[in-house]
PDB file of C-alpha atoms and ligand atoms in Angstrom:
ATOM      1  CA  UNK A 737      -5.527  27.961 -27.680  1.00  0.00           C
ATOM      2  CA  UNK A 738      -9.231  27.544 -28.491  1.00  0.00           C
ATOM      3  CA  UNK A 739     -10.148  24.939 -25.902  1.00  0.00           C
ATOM      4  CA  UNK A 740     -13.732  24.483 -27.099  1.00  0.00           C
ATOM      5  CA  UNK A 741     -12.487  23.789 -30.600  1.00  0.00           C
ATOM      6  CA  UNK A 742      -9.944  21.260 -29.282  1.00  0.00           C
ATOM      7  CA  UNK A 743     -12.580  19.372 -27.265  1.00  0.00           C
ATOM      8  CA  UNK A 744     -14.993  19.300 -30.230  1.00  0.00           C
ATOM      9  CA  UNK A 745     -12.179  18.051 -32.487  1.00  0.00           C
ATOM     10  CA  UNK A 746     -11.357  15.253 -30.028  1.00  0.00           C
ATOM     11  CA  UNK A 747     -15.046  14.283 -29.756  1.00  0.00           C
ATOM     12  CA  UNK A 748     -15.130  13.930 -33.569  1.00  0.00           C
ATOM     13  CA  UNK A 749     -11.778  12.131 -33.755  1.00  0.00           C
ATOM     14  CA  UNK A 750     -12.738   9.402 -31.258  1.00  0.00           C
ATOM     15  CA  UNK A 751     -16.143   8.722 -32.858  1.00  0.00           C
ATOM     16  CA  UNK A 752     -14.884   5.751 -34.955  1.00  0.00           C
ATOM     17  CA  UNK A 753     -13.591   4.067 -31.770  1.00  0.00           C
ATOM     18  CA  UNK A 754     -16.796   4.348 -29.716  1.00  0.00           C
ATOM     19  CA  UNK A 755     -18.043   0.902 -28.748  1.00  0.00           C
ATOM     20  CA  UNK A 756     -14.514  -0.550 -28.482  1.00  0.00           C
ATOM     21  CA  UNK A 757     -13.555  -2.016 -25.130  1.00  0.00           C
ATOM     22  CA  UNK A 758     -15.814  -3.805 -22.696  1.00  0.00           C
ATOM     23  CA  UNK A 759     -18.308  -2.225 -20.318  1.00  0.00           C
ATOM     24  CA  UNK A 760     -17.733  -3.426 -16.705  1.00  0.00           C
ATOM     25  CA  UNK A 761     -20.020  -6.348 -15.833  1.00  0.00           C
ATOM     26  CA  UNK A 762     -18.809  -7.459 -12.401  1.00  0.00           C
ATOM     27  CA  UNK A 763     -21.070  -4.781 -10.904  1.00  0.00           C
ATOM     28  CA  UNK A 764     -24.346  -5.736 -12.639  1.00  0.00           C
ATOM     29  CA  UNK A 765     -25.805  -2.204 -12.532  1.00  0.00           C
ATOM     30  CA  UNK A 766     -22.883  -0.936 -14.656  1.00  0.00           C
ATOM     31  CA  UNK A 767     -23.437  -3.498 -17.422  1.00  0.00           C
ATOM     32  CA  UNK A 768     -26.317  -1.561 -19.006  1.00  0.00           C
ATOM     33  CA  UNK A 769     -24.163   1.508 -19.817  1.00  0.00           C
ATOM     34  CA  UNK A 770     -24.404   2.674 -23.433  1.00  0.00           C
ATOM     35  CA  UNK A 771     -20.946   1.964 -24.954  1.00  0.00           C
ATOM     36  CA  UNK A 772     -21.454   4.740 -27.545  1.00  0.00           C
ATOM     37  CA  UNK A 773     -21.657   7.536 -24.984  1.00  0.00           C
ATOM     38  CA  UNK A 774     -18.730   9.929 -24.927  1.00  0.00           C
ATOM     39  CA  UNK A 775     -18.090  13.189 -23.127  1.00  0.00           C
ATOM     40  CA  UNK A 776     -15.141  15.457 -22.512  1.00  0.00           C
ATOM     41  CA  UNK A 777     -15.113  18.553 -20.304  1.00  0.00           C
ATOM     42  CA  UNK A 778     -12.546  20.972 -18.919  1.00  0.00           C
ATOM     43  CA  UNK A 779     -12.507  23.716 -16.300  1.00  0.00           C
ATOM     44  CA  UNK A 780      -9.644  26.190 -16.291  1.00  0.00           C
ATOM     45  CA  UNK A 781      -8.062  27.772 -13.224  1.00  0.00           C
ATOM     46  CA  UNK A 782      -9.980  30.925 -14.216  1.00  0.00           C
ATOM     47  CA  UNK A 783     -13.171  28.962 -13.613  1.00  0.00           C
ATOM     48  CA  UNK A 784     -14.169  28.788 -17.285  1.00  0.00           C
ATOM     49  CA  UNK A 785     -15.974  25.577 -18.327  1.00  0.00           C
ATOM     50  CA  UNK A 786     -15.862  23.841 -21.716  1.00  0.00           C
ATOM     51  CA  UNK A 787     -17.862  20.728 -22.608  1.00  0.00           C
ATOM     52  CA  UNK A 788     -18.320  18.513 -25.642  1.00  0.00           C
ATOM     53  CA  UNK A 789     -20.317  15.354 -26.321  1.00  0.00           C
ATOM     54  CA  UNK A 790     -22.737  13.849 -23.788  1.00  0.00           C
ATOM     55  CA  UNK A 791     -21.480  16.127 -21.042  1.00  0.00           C
ATOM     56  CA  UNK A 792     -24.751  16.004 -19.081  1.00  0.00           C
ATOM     57  CA  UNK A 793     -24.947  12.210 -18.944  1.00  0.00           C
ATOM     58  CA  UNK A 794     -24.589  10.910 -15.349  1.00  0.00           C
ATOM     59  CA  UNK A 795     -22.272   8.061 -14.390  1.00  0.00           C
ATOM     60  CA  UNK A 796     -20.936   6.823 -11.054  1.00  0.00           C
ATOM     61  CA  UNK A 797     -17.577   8.080  -9.825  1.00  0.00           C
ATOM     62  CA  UNK A 798     -16.332   4.624  -8.831  1.00  0.00           C
ATOM     63  CA  UNK A 799     -12.610   4.790  -8.065  1.00  0.00           C
ATOM     64  CA  UNK A 800     -12.379   8.481  -8.926  1.00  0.00           C
ATOM     65  CA  UNK A 801     -14.082   9.013  -5.545  1.00  0.00           C
ATOM     66  CA  UNK A 802     -10.809   7.843  -3.960  1.00  0.00           C
ATOM     67  CA  UNK A 803      -9.173  11.172  -4.832  1.00  0.00           C
ATOM     68  CA  UNK A 804     -11.843  13.070  -2.901  1.00  0.00           C
ATOM     69  CA  UNK A 805     -11.720  10.749   0.110  1.00  0.00           C
ATOM     70  CA  UNK A 806      -7.910  10.975   0.118  1.00  0.00           C
ATOM     71  CA  UNK A 807      -8.208  14.780   0.211  1.00  0.00           C
ATOM     72  CA  UNK A 808     -10.707  14.610   3.083  1.00  0.00           C
ATOM     73  CA  UNK A 809      -8.672  12.068   5.063  1.00  0.00           C
ATOM     74  CA  UNK A 810      -5.407  14.008   4.665  1.00  0.00           C
ATOM     75  CA  UNK A 811      -7.165  17.147   5.843  1.00  0.00           C
ATOM     76  CA  UNK A 812      -8.553  15.227   8.826  1.00  0.00           C
ATOM     77  CA  UNK A 813      -5.546  13.192  10.007  1.00  0.00           C
ATOM     78  CA  UNK A 814      -2.576  14.691   8.135  1.00  0.00           C
ATOM     79  CA  UNK A 815       0.613  12.734   7.613  1.00  0.00           C
ATOM     80  CA  UNK A 816      -0.479  10.089  10.155  1.00  0.00           C
ATOM     81  CA  UNK A 817      -2.455   8.553   7.308  1.00  0.00           C
ATOM     82  CA  UNK A 818       0.864   7.314   5.840  1.00  0.00           C
ATOM     83  CA  UNK A 819       1.390   5.020   8.844  1.00  0.00           C
ATOM     84  CA  UNK A 820      -1.608   3.008   7.622  1.00  0.00           C
ATOM     85  CA  UNK A 821      -1.281   3.196   3.831  1.00  0.00           C
ATOM     86  CA  UNK A 822       1.715   3.500   1.518  1.00  0.00           C
ATOM     87  CA  UNK A 823       2.273   5.746  -1.474  1.00  0.00           C
ATOM     88  CA  UNK A 824       4.037   3.457  -3.912  1.00  0.00           C
ATOM     89  CA  UNK A 825       2.543   2.145  -7.148  1.00  0.00           C
ATOM     90  CA  UNK A 826       1.311  -1.418  -6.709  1.00  0.00           C
ATOM     91  CA  UNK A 827       1.843  -2.776 -10.211  1.00  0.00           C
ATOM     92  CA  UNK A 828      -1.266  -4.851  -9.494  1.00  0.00           C
ATOM     93  CA  UNK A 829      -4.938  -4.645 -10.482  1.00  0.00           C
ATOM     94  CA  UNK A 830      -7.210  -2.364  -8.445  1.00  0.00           C
ATOM     95  CA  UNK A 831      -8.810  -5.226  -6.503  1.00  0.00           C
ATOM     96  CA  UNK A 832      -5.718  -7.387  -5.926  1.00  0.00           C
ATOM     97  CA  UNK A 833      -5.283  -9.049  -2.533  1.00  0.00           C
ATOM     98  CA  UNK A 834      -1.815 -10.536  -2.927  1.00  0.00           C
ATOM     99  CA  UNK A 835       0.406  -7.737  -1.599  1.00  0.00           C
ATOM    100  CA  UNK A 836      -1.686  -7.264   1.509  1.00  0.00           C
ATOM    101  CA  UNK A 837      -0.520 -10.438   3.226  1.00  0.00           C
ATOM    102  CA  UNK A 838       3.225 -10.001   2.889  1.00  0.00           C
ATOM    103  CA  UNK A 839       2.948  -6.255   3.558  1.00  0.00           C
ATOM    104  CA  UNK A 840       1.054  -6.931   6.813  1.00  0.00           C
ATOM    105  CA  UNK A 841      -2.239  -5.298   5.921  1.00  0.00           C
ATOM    106  CA  UNK A 842      -0.718  -1.939   4.914  1.00  0.00           C
ATOM    107  CA  UNK A 843      -2.073  -1.253   1.411  1.00  0.00           C
ATOM    108  CA  UNK A 844       0.456  -0.025  -1.148  1.00  0.00           C
ATOM    109  CA  UNK A 845      -1.355   3.238  -1.911  1.00  0.00           C
ATOM    110  CA  UNK A 846      -4.672   5.030  -1.298  1.00  0.00           C
ATOM    111  CA  UNK A 847      -5.960   4.596  -4.865  1.00  0.00           C
ATOM    112  CA  UNK A 848      -6.185   0.805  -4.967  1.00  0.00           C
ATOM    113  CA  UNK A 849      -9.297  -0.650  -3.310  1.00  0.00           C
ATOM    114  CA  UNK A 850      -7.448  -1.859  -0.194  1.00  0.00           C
ATOM    115  CA  UNK A 851      -5.950   1.601   0.369  1.00  0.00           C
ATOM    116  CA  UNK A 852      -9.269   3.301  -0.285  1.00  0.00           C
ATOM    117  CA  UNK A 853     -10.911   1.179   2.420  1.00  0.00           C
ATOM    118  CA  UNK A 854      -8.309   2.375   4.947  1.00  0.00           C
ATOM    119  CA  UNK A 855      -8.843   5.985   3.830  1.00  0.00           C
ATOM    120  CA  UNK A 856     -12.627   5.621   4.179  1.00  0.00           C
ATOM    121  CA  UNK A 857     -12.101   4.067   7.621  1.00  0.00           C
ATOM    122  CA  UNK A 858     -10.122   7.180   8.632  1.00  0.00           C
ATOM    123  CA  UNK A 859     -13.026   9.369   7.498  1.00  0.00           C
ATOM    124  CA  UNK A 860     -15.575   7.213   9.364  1.00  0.00           C
ATOM    125  CA  UNK A 861     -13.506   7.575  12.571  1.00  0.00           C
ATOM    126  CA  UNK A 862     -13.313  11.338  12.237  1.00  0.00           C
ATOM    127  CA  UNK A 863     -16.951  11.994  11.443  1.00  0.00           C
ATOM    128  CA  UNK A 864     -18.876  13.068  14.468  1.00  0.00           C
ATOM    129  CA  UNK A 865     -21.581  15.652  14.853  1.00  0.00           C
ATOM    130  CA  UNK A 866     -24.528  15.922  12.574  1.00  0.00           C
ATOM    131  CA  UNK A 867     -23.114  14.652   9.269  1.00  0.00           C
ATOM    132  CA  UNK A 868     -22.676  10.938   8.585  1.00  0.00           C
ATOM    133  CA  UNK A 869     -19.507   9.831   6.730  1.00  0.00           C
ATOM    134  CA  UNK A 870     -21.284   9.530   3.375  1.00  0.00           C
ATOM    135  CA  UNK A 871     -22.934  12.932   3.884  1.00  0.00           C
ATOM    136  CA  UNK A 872     -19.487  14.390   4.541  1.00  0.00           C
ATOM    137  CA  UNK A 873     -18.116  12.884   1.315  1.00  0.00           C
ATOM    138  CA  UNK A 874     -21.202  13.861  -0.659  1.00  0.00           C
ATOM    139  CA  UNK A 875     -21.098  17.396   0.750  1.00  0.00           C
ATOM    140  CA  UNK A 876     -17.458  17.734  -0.299  1.00  0.00           C
ATOM    141  CA  UNK A 877     -18.203  16.612  -3.867  1.00  0.00           C
ATOM    142  CA  UNK A 878     -21.316  18.817  -4.094  1.00  0.00           C
ATOM    143  CA  UNK A 879     -19.258  21.827  -3.003  1.00  0.00           C
ATOM    144  CA  UNK A 880     -16.483  21.039  -5.468  1.00  0.00           C
ATOM    145  CA  UNK A 881     -18.894  20.470  -8.353  1.00  0.00           C
ATOM    146  CA  UNK A 882     -21.188  23.368  -7.438  1.00  0.00           C
ATOM    147  CA  UNK A 883     -24.323  21.225  -7.467  1.00  0.00           C
ATOM    148  CA  UNK A 884     -26.249  20.367  -4.284  1.00  0.00           C
ATOM    149  CA  UNK A 885     -28.359  17.826  -6.157  1.00  0.00           C
ATOM    150  CA  UNK A 886     -25.472  15.373  -6.688  1.00  0.00           C
ATOM    151  CA  UNK A 887     -26.500  12.100  -5.035  1.00  0.00           C
ATOM    152  CA  UNK A 888     -25.688   8.430  -4.572  1.00  0.00           C
ATOM    153  CA  UNK A 889     -27.169   6.246  -7.345  1.00  0.00           C
ATOM    154  CA  UNK A 890     -28.980   3.812  -5.063  1.00  0.00           C
ATOM    155  CA  UNK A 891     -29.325   1.084  -7.685  1.00  0.00           C
ATOM    156  CA  UNK A 892     -25.566   1.037  -8.274  1.00  0.00           C
ATOM    157  CA  UNK A 893     -24.839   1.153  -4.533  1.00  0.00           C
ATOM    158  CA  UNK A 894     -27.099  -1.875  -4.005  1.00  0.00           C
ATOM    159  CA  UNK A 895     -25.512  -3.729  -6.894  1.00  0.00           C
ATOM    160  CA  UNK A 896     -22.008  -3.042  -5.529  1.00  0.00           C
ATOM    161  CA  UNK A 897     -22.994  -4.242  -2.072  1.00  0.00           C
ATOM    162  CA  UNK A 898     -24.577  -7.418  -3.450  1.00  0.00           C
ATOM    163  CA  UNK A 899     -21.511  -8.384  -5.494  1.00  0.00           C
ATOM    164  CA  UNK A 900     -18.636  -6.805  -3.543  1.00  0.00           C
ATOM    165  CA  UNK A 901     -17.171 -10.108  -2.383  1.00  0.00           C
ATOM    166  CA  UNK A 902     -13.561  -9.102  -3.038  1.00  0.00           C
ATOM    167  CA  UNK A 903     -13.939  -5.804  -1.240  1.00  0.00           C
ATOM    168  CA  UNK A 904     -15.479  -7.655   1.702  1.00  0.00           C
ATOM    169  CA  UNK A 905     -12.562 -10.101   1.695  1.00  0.00           C
ATOM    170  CA  UNK A 906     -10.120  -7.214   1.585  1.00  0.00           C
ATOM    171  CA  UNK A 907     -11.858  -5.337   4.383  1.00  0.00           C
ATOM    172  CA  UNK A 908     -11.820  -8.403   6.631  1.00  0.00           C
ATOM    173  CA  UNK A 909      -8.198  -9.142   5.776  1.00  0.00           C
ATOM    174  CA  UNK A 910      -7.095  -5.583   6.607  1.00  0.00           C
ATOM    175  CA  UNK A 911      -9.138  -5.734   9.812  1.00  0.00           C
ATOM    176  CA  UNK A 912      -7.263  -8.921  10.808  1.00  0.00           C
ATOM    177  CA  UNK A 913      -4.065  -6.820  10.724  1.00  0.00           C
ATOM    178  CA  UNK A 914      -5.847  -4.220  12.917  1.00  0.00           C
ATOM    179  CA  UNK A 915      -5.626  -1.613  10.181  1.00  0.00           C
ATOM    180  CA  UNK A 916      -9.372  -0.824  10.213  1.00  0.00           C
ATOM    181  CA  UNK A 917     -10.755   0.894  13.313  1.00  0.00           C
ATOM    182  CA  UNK A 918     -14.425   0.541  12.440  1.00  0.00           C
ATOM    183  CA  UNK A 919     -16.672  -2.399  11.594  1.00  0.00           C
ATOM    184  CA  UNK A 920     -15.885  -3.875   8.195  1.00  0.00           C
ATOM    185  CA  UNK A 921     -19.583  -3.628   7.231  1.00  0.00           C
ATOM    186  CA  UNK A 922     -19.699   0.077   8.096  1.00  0.00           C
ATOM    187  CA  UNK A 923     -16.582   0.873   6.065  1.00  0.00           C
ATOM    188  CA  UNK A 924     -17.807  -1.192   3.096  1.00  0.00           C
ATOM    189  CA  UNK A 925     -21.191   0.535   3.120  1.00  0.00           C
ATOM    190  CA  UNK A 926     -19.587   4.001   2.964  1.00  0.00           C
ATOM    191  CA  UNK A 927     -17.100   2.807   0.317  1.00  0.00           C
ATOM    192  CA  UNK A 928     -19.809   1.321  -1.940  1.00  0.00           C
ATOM    193  CA  UNK A 929     -21.854   4.487  -1.603  1.00  0.00           C
ATOM    194  CA  UNK A 930     -18.949   6.865  -2.340  1.00  0.00           C
ATOM    195  CA  UNK A 931     -18.243   4.820  -5.506  1.00  0.00           C
ATOM    196  CA  UNK A 932     -21.917   5.153  -6.522  1.00  0.00           C
ATOM    197  CA  UNK A 933     -22.087   8.959  -6.426  1.00  0.00           C
ATOM    198  CA  UNK A 934     -23.348  10.014  -9.863  1.00  0.00           C
ATOM    199  CA  UNK A 935     -21.886  13.013 -11.681  1.00  0.00           C
ATOM    200  CA  UNK A 936     -21.777  14.467 -15.177  1.00  0.00           C
ATOM    201  CA  UNK A 937     -18.503  14.858 -17.012  1.00  0.00           C
ATOM    202  CA  UNK A 938     -18.856  18.639 -16.648  1.00  0.00           C
ATOM    203  CA  UNK A 939     -19.264  18.285 -12.866  1.00  0.00           C
ATOM    204  CA  UNK A 940     -16.312  15.921 -12.672  1.00  0.00           C
ATOM    205  CA  UNK A 941     -13.948  18.392 -14.340  1.00  0.00           C
ATOM    206  CA  UNK A 942     -15.260  21.189 -12.127  1.00  0.00           C
ATOM    207  CA  UNK A 943     -14.814  19.105  -8.975  1.00  0.00           C
ATOM    208  CA  UNK A 944     -11.148  18.302  -9.747  1.00  0.00           C
ATOM    209  CA  UNK A 945      -9.962  21.795 -10.631  1.00  0.00           C
ATOM    210  CA  UNK A 946      -8.769  22.553  -7.065  1.00  0.00           C
ATOM    211  CA  UNK A 947      -5.913  20.129  -7.783  1.00  0.00           C
ATOM    212  CA  UNK A 948      -4.914  22.173 -10.837  1.00  0.00           C
ATOM    213  CA  UNK A 949      -5.076  25.433  -8.899  1.00  0.00           C
ATOM    214  CA  UNK A 950      -2.718  24.866  -5.975  1.00  0.00           C
ATOM    215  CA  UNK A 951      -5.511  23.505  -3.756  1.00  0.00           C
ATOM    216  CA  UNK A 952      -7.918  26.449  -4.209  1.00  0.00           C
ATOM    217  CA  UNK A 953     -11.322  26.056  -5.858  1.00  0.00           C
ATOM    218  CA  UNK A 954     -11.155  28.842  -8.470  1.00  0.00           C
ATOM    219  CA  UNK A 955     -14.950  29.225  -8.691  1.00  0.00           C
ATOM    220  CA  UNK A 956     -15.764  29.598  -4.987  1.00  0.00           C
ATOM    221  CA  UNK A 957     -12.324  30.890  -3.962  1.00  0.00           C
ATOM    222  CA  UNK A 958     -12.265  28.328  -1.133  1.00  0.00           C
ATOM    223  CA  UNK A 959      -8.954  26.771  -0.118  1.00  0.00           C
ATOM    224  CA  UNK A 960      -9.636  23.042  -0.233  1.00  0.00           C
ATOM    225  CA  UNK A 961      -6.150  21.758   0.589  1.00  0.00           C
ATOM    226  CA  UNK A 962      -2.724  23.306   1.141  1.00  0.00           C
ATOM    227  CA  UNK A 963      -0.783  23.847  -2.100  1.00  0.00           C
ATOM    228  CA  UNK A 964       1.837  21.325  -0.999  1.00  0.00           C
ATOM    229  CA  UNK A 965      -0.866  18.716  -0.370  1.00  0.00           C
ATOM    230  CA  UNK A 966      -2.456  19.320  -3.783  1.00  0.00           C
ATOM    231  CA  UNK A 967       0.951  18.755  -5.382  1.00  0.00           C
ATOM    232  CA  UNK A 968       1.357  15.490  -3.487  1.00  0.00           C
ATOM    233  CA  UNK A 969      -2.126  14.225  -4.339  1.00  0.00           C
ATOM    234  CA  UNK A 970      -1.276  14.905  -7.991  1.00  0.00           C
ATOM    235  CA  UNK A 971       1.939  12.896  -7.578  1.00  0.00           C
ATOM    236  CA  UNK A 972      -0.037   9.945  -6.200  1.00  0.00           C
ATOM    237  CA  UNK A 973      -2.529  10.200  -9.053  1.00  0.00           C
ATOM    238  CA  UNK A 974       0.296  10.166 -11.585  1.00  0.00           C
ATOM    239  CA  UNK A 975       2.055   7.162 -10.090  1.00  0.00           C
ATOM    240  CA  UNK A 976      -0.942   5.133  -8.845  1.00  0.00           C
ATOM    241  CA  UNK A 977      -4.121   6.487 -10.477  1.00  0.00           C
ATOM    242  CA  UNK A 978      -4.363   3.800 -13.163  1.00  0.00           C
ATOM    243  CA  UNK A 979      -3.189   0.772 -11.127  1.00  0.00           C
ATOM    244  CA  UNK A 980      -0.997  -1.549 -13.188  1.00  0.00           C
ATOM    245  CA  UNK A 981      -1.484   0.769 -16.182  1.00  0.00           C
ATOM    246  CA  UNK A 982      -0.186   3.894 -14.416  1.00  0.00           C
ATOM    247  CA  UNK A 983       3.097   3.769 -16.331  1.00  0.00           C
ATOM    248  CA  UNK A 984       1.280   3.439 -19.629  1.00  0.00           C
ATOM    249  CA  UNK A 985      -1.009   6.371 -18.793  1.00  0.00           C
ATOM    250  CA  UNK A 986       2.012   8.508 -17.835  1.00  0.00           C
ATOM    251  CA  UNK A 987       3.706   7.518 -21.100  1.00  0.00           C
ATOM    252  CA  UNK A 988       0.693   8.219 -23.294  1.00  0.00           C
ATOM    253  CA  UNK A 989      -0.927  11.183 -21.502  1.00  0.00           C
ATOM    254  CA  UNK A 990       1.683  12.503 -19.063  1.00  0.00           C
ATOM    255  CA  UNK A 991      -0.794  13.995 -16.587  1.00  0.00           C
ATOM    256  CA  UNK A 992      -1.943  13.050 -13.075  1.00  0.00           C
ATOM    257  CA  UNK A 993      -5.172  11.127 -13.634  1.00  0.00           C
ATOM    258  CA  UNK A 994      -7.660   8.853 -11.917  1.00  0.00           C
ATOM    259  CA  UNK A 995      -9.865   6.320 -13.616  1.00  0.00           C
ATOM    260  CA  UNK A 996     -13.110   4.673 -12.556  1.00  0.00           C
ATOM    261  CA  UNK A 997     -14.536   1.387 -13.723  1.00  0.00           C
ATOM    262  CA  UNK A 998     -17.731   3.070 -14.966  1.00  0.00           C
ATOM    263  CA  UNK A 999     -15.600   4.726 -17.678  1.00  0.00           C
ATOM    264  CA  UNK A1000     -14.694   8.118 -16.286  1.00  0.00           C
ATOM    265  CA  UNK A1001     -11.183   9.550 -16.048  1.00  0.00           C
ATOM    266  CA  UNK A1002     -10.276  12.854 -14.420  1.00  0.00           C
ATOM    267  CA  UNK A1003      -6.916  14.426 -15.251  1.00  0.00           C
ATOM    268  CA  UNK A1004      -5.119  17.472 -13.899  1.00  0.00           C
ATOM    269  CA  UNK A1005      -2.963  19.948 -15.807  1.00  0.00           C
ATOM    270  CA  UNK A1006      -1.211  21.667 -12.886  1.00  0.00           C
ATOM    271  CA  UNK A1007      -1.527  25.449 -13.051  1.00  0.00           C
ATOM    272  CA  UNK A1008      -3.974  25.303 -15.958  1.00  0.00           C
ATOM    273  CA  UNK A1009      -7.086  23.120 -15.800  1.00  0.00           C
ATOM    274  CA  UNK A1010      -8.833  19.871 -14.955  1.00  0.00           C
ATOM    275  CA  UNK A1011     -10.081  17.669 -17.797  1.00  0.00           C
ATOM    276  CA  UNK A1012     -12.621  14.851 -17.485  1.00  0.00           C
ATOM    277  CA  UNK A1013     -13.656  12.223 -20.011  1.00  0.00           C
ATOM    278  CA  UNK A1014     -16.352   9.574 -20.045  1.00  0.00           C
ATOM    279  CA  UNK A1015     -16.670   6.501 -22.236  1.00  0.00           C
ATOM    280  CA  UNK A1016     -17.764   3.232 -20.599  1.00  0.00           C
ATOM    281  CA  UNK A1017     -15.871   0.723 -22.785  1.00  0.00           C
ATOM    282  CA  UNK A1018     -12.814  -0.408 -20.786  1.00  0.00           C
ATOM    283  CA  UNK A1019      -9.430  -1.684 -21.905  1.00  0.00           C
ATOM    284  CA  UNK A1020      -7.956  -4.936 -20.573  1.00  0.00           C
ATOM    285  CA  UNK A1021      -6.654  -3.115 -17.455  1.00  0.00           C
ATOM    286  CA  UNK A1022     -10.100  -1.793 -16.556  1.00  0.00           C
ATOM    287  CA  UNK A1023      -9.582   1.827 -17.599  1.00  0.00           C
ATOM    288  CA  UNK A1024     -11.698   3.674 -20.181  1.00  0.00           C
ATOM    289  CA  UNK A1025     -10.307   2.755 -23.599  1.00  0.00           C
ATOM    290  CA  UNK A1026     -11.655   5.726 -25.568  1.00  0.00           C
ATOM    291  CA  UNK A1027     -11.286   8.009 -22.549  1.00  0.00           C
ATOM    292  CA  UNK A1028      -7.555   7.286 -22.421  1.00  0.00           C
ATOM    293  CA  UNK A1029      -7.308   7.808 -26.187  1.00  0.00           C
ATOM    294  CA  UNK A1030      -9.124  11.149 -25.888  1.00  0.00           C
ATOM    295  CA  UNK A1031      -6.750  12.334 -23.150  1.00  0.00           C
ATOM    296  CA  UNK A1032      -3.775  11.184 -25.209  1.00  0.00           C
ATOM    297  CA  UNK A1033      -5.079  13.311 -28.099  1.00  0.00           C
ATOM    298  CA  UNK A1034      -5.694  16.199 -25.708  1.00  0.00           C
ATOM    299  CA  UNK A1035      -2.101  16.094 -24.416  1.00  0.00           C
ATOM    300  CA  UNK A1036      -0.653  15.764 -27.920  1.00  0.00           C
ATOM    301  CA  UNK A1037      -2.770  18.558 -29.431  1.00  0.00           C
ATOM    302  CA  UNK A1038      -2.432  21.081 -26.599  1.00  0.00           C
ATOM    303  CA  UNK A1039       1.109  20.214 -25.487  1.00  0.00           C
ATOM    304  CA  UNK A1040      -0.165  19.958 -21.913  1.00  0.00           C
ATOM    305  CA  UNK A1041       1.964  17.477 -19.961  1.00  0.00           C
ATOM    306  CA  UNK A1042       3.919  17.509 -16.723  1.00  0.00           C
ATOM    307  CA  UNK A1043       6.949  16.241 -18.648  1.00  0.00           C
TER     308      UNK A1043
HETATM  309  O1  DON B2453     -14.642  -1.414  -5.628  1.00  0.00           O
HETATM  310  C1  DON B2453     -14.945  -1.576  -6.797  1.00  0.00           C
HETATM  311  O2  DON B2453     -14.729  -2.616  -7.377  1.00  0.00           O
HETATM  312  C2  DON B2453     -15.595  -0.410  -7.539  1.00  0.00           C
HETATM  313  N1  DON B2453     -16.562   0.211  -6.732  1.00  0.00           N
HETATM  314  C3  DON B2453     -14.571   0.605  -7.968  1.00  0.00           C
HETATM  315  C4  DON B2453     -13.480   0.033  -8.809  1.00  0.00           C
HETATM  316  C5  DON B2453     -12.910   0.962  -9.811  1.00  0.00           C
HETATM  317  O3  DON B2453     -13.477   1.945 -10.200  1.00  0.00           O
HETATM  318  C6  DON B2453     -11.628   0.523 -10.383  1.00  0.00           C
HETATM  319  N2  DON B2453     -11.154   1.490 -11.320  1.00  0.00           N
HETATM  320  N3  DON B2453     -10.878   1.577 -12.400  1.00  0.00           N
END
């Protein structure tokens, strides 16, 4: 398989669709994204990188950061995390509040916003010593991506904090069930900042490849998580990574994947590679419209699927 050729072909094939979908506006700093930008990148378990399109353009991780914080929290607290957050698909939008009340403040899974707040709270509780929680998260992503210059986009972080009314409601609601140990404001600040970490598509694929390689970063050789844990994180991405469109993503792409509202999607081909796409126009469920199409083409053309 000539992977470079495949990525270039996909970049050309999606060109007529660029500009379809709607760029996220509820976080004002995301509204200025260029809807014509497109990038696709892959890193194999041999550590080889392939990129096509605007692969150096930076965008914020948004909900994709939840995969990294889940990895960190599982490494810190282990299976105890599952006493505070479930691992079932929610069938609801990423920022939905409705299940929280009748499920007593235990979020359905770690990839919806409510679950991600609990995961971030677990990281905040565990961080002592010299590194702050956001430095710990940032350090993890820098190590995975191989770039120490990766940083929080301060303008986006400010914009998220200024308009994050639903997240604030959710944080307070979870706290009322005693499922947040730290101050709501502290957890929200770390959460908004983790979502605002800016990466390129190339860095995103590189930073996810440990999940394709049994938990080991193939470039540095570092074991990031146990193989069993990597497998389970992939299972959660497959079943919950696209919220109420997770079934549709599994049907169309058939790979564990995680979307972000800025237009990125990271997908994992277990045993082979990580693939990342970026296109800021979103479909009606809030996932990248052209990004999903590109991954669907990728799965169809390469035959890569977990099914
Ligand atoms: O909390 C929020 O609303 C954003 N920072 C992240 C949401 C997001 O990326 C949803 N994913 N598709």
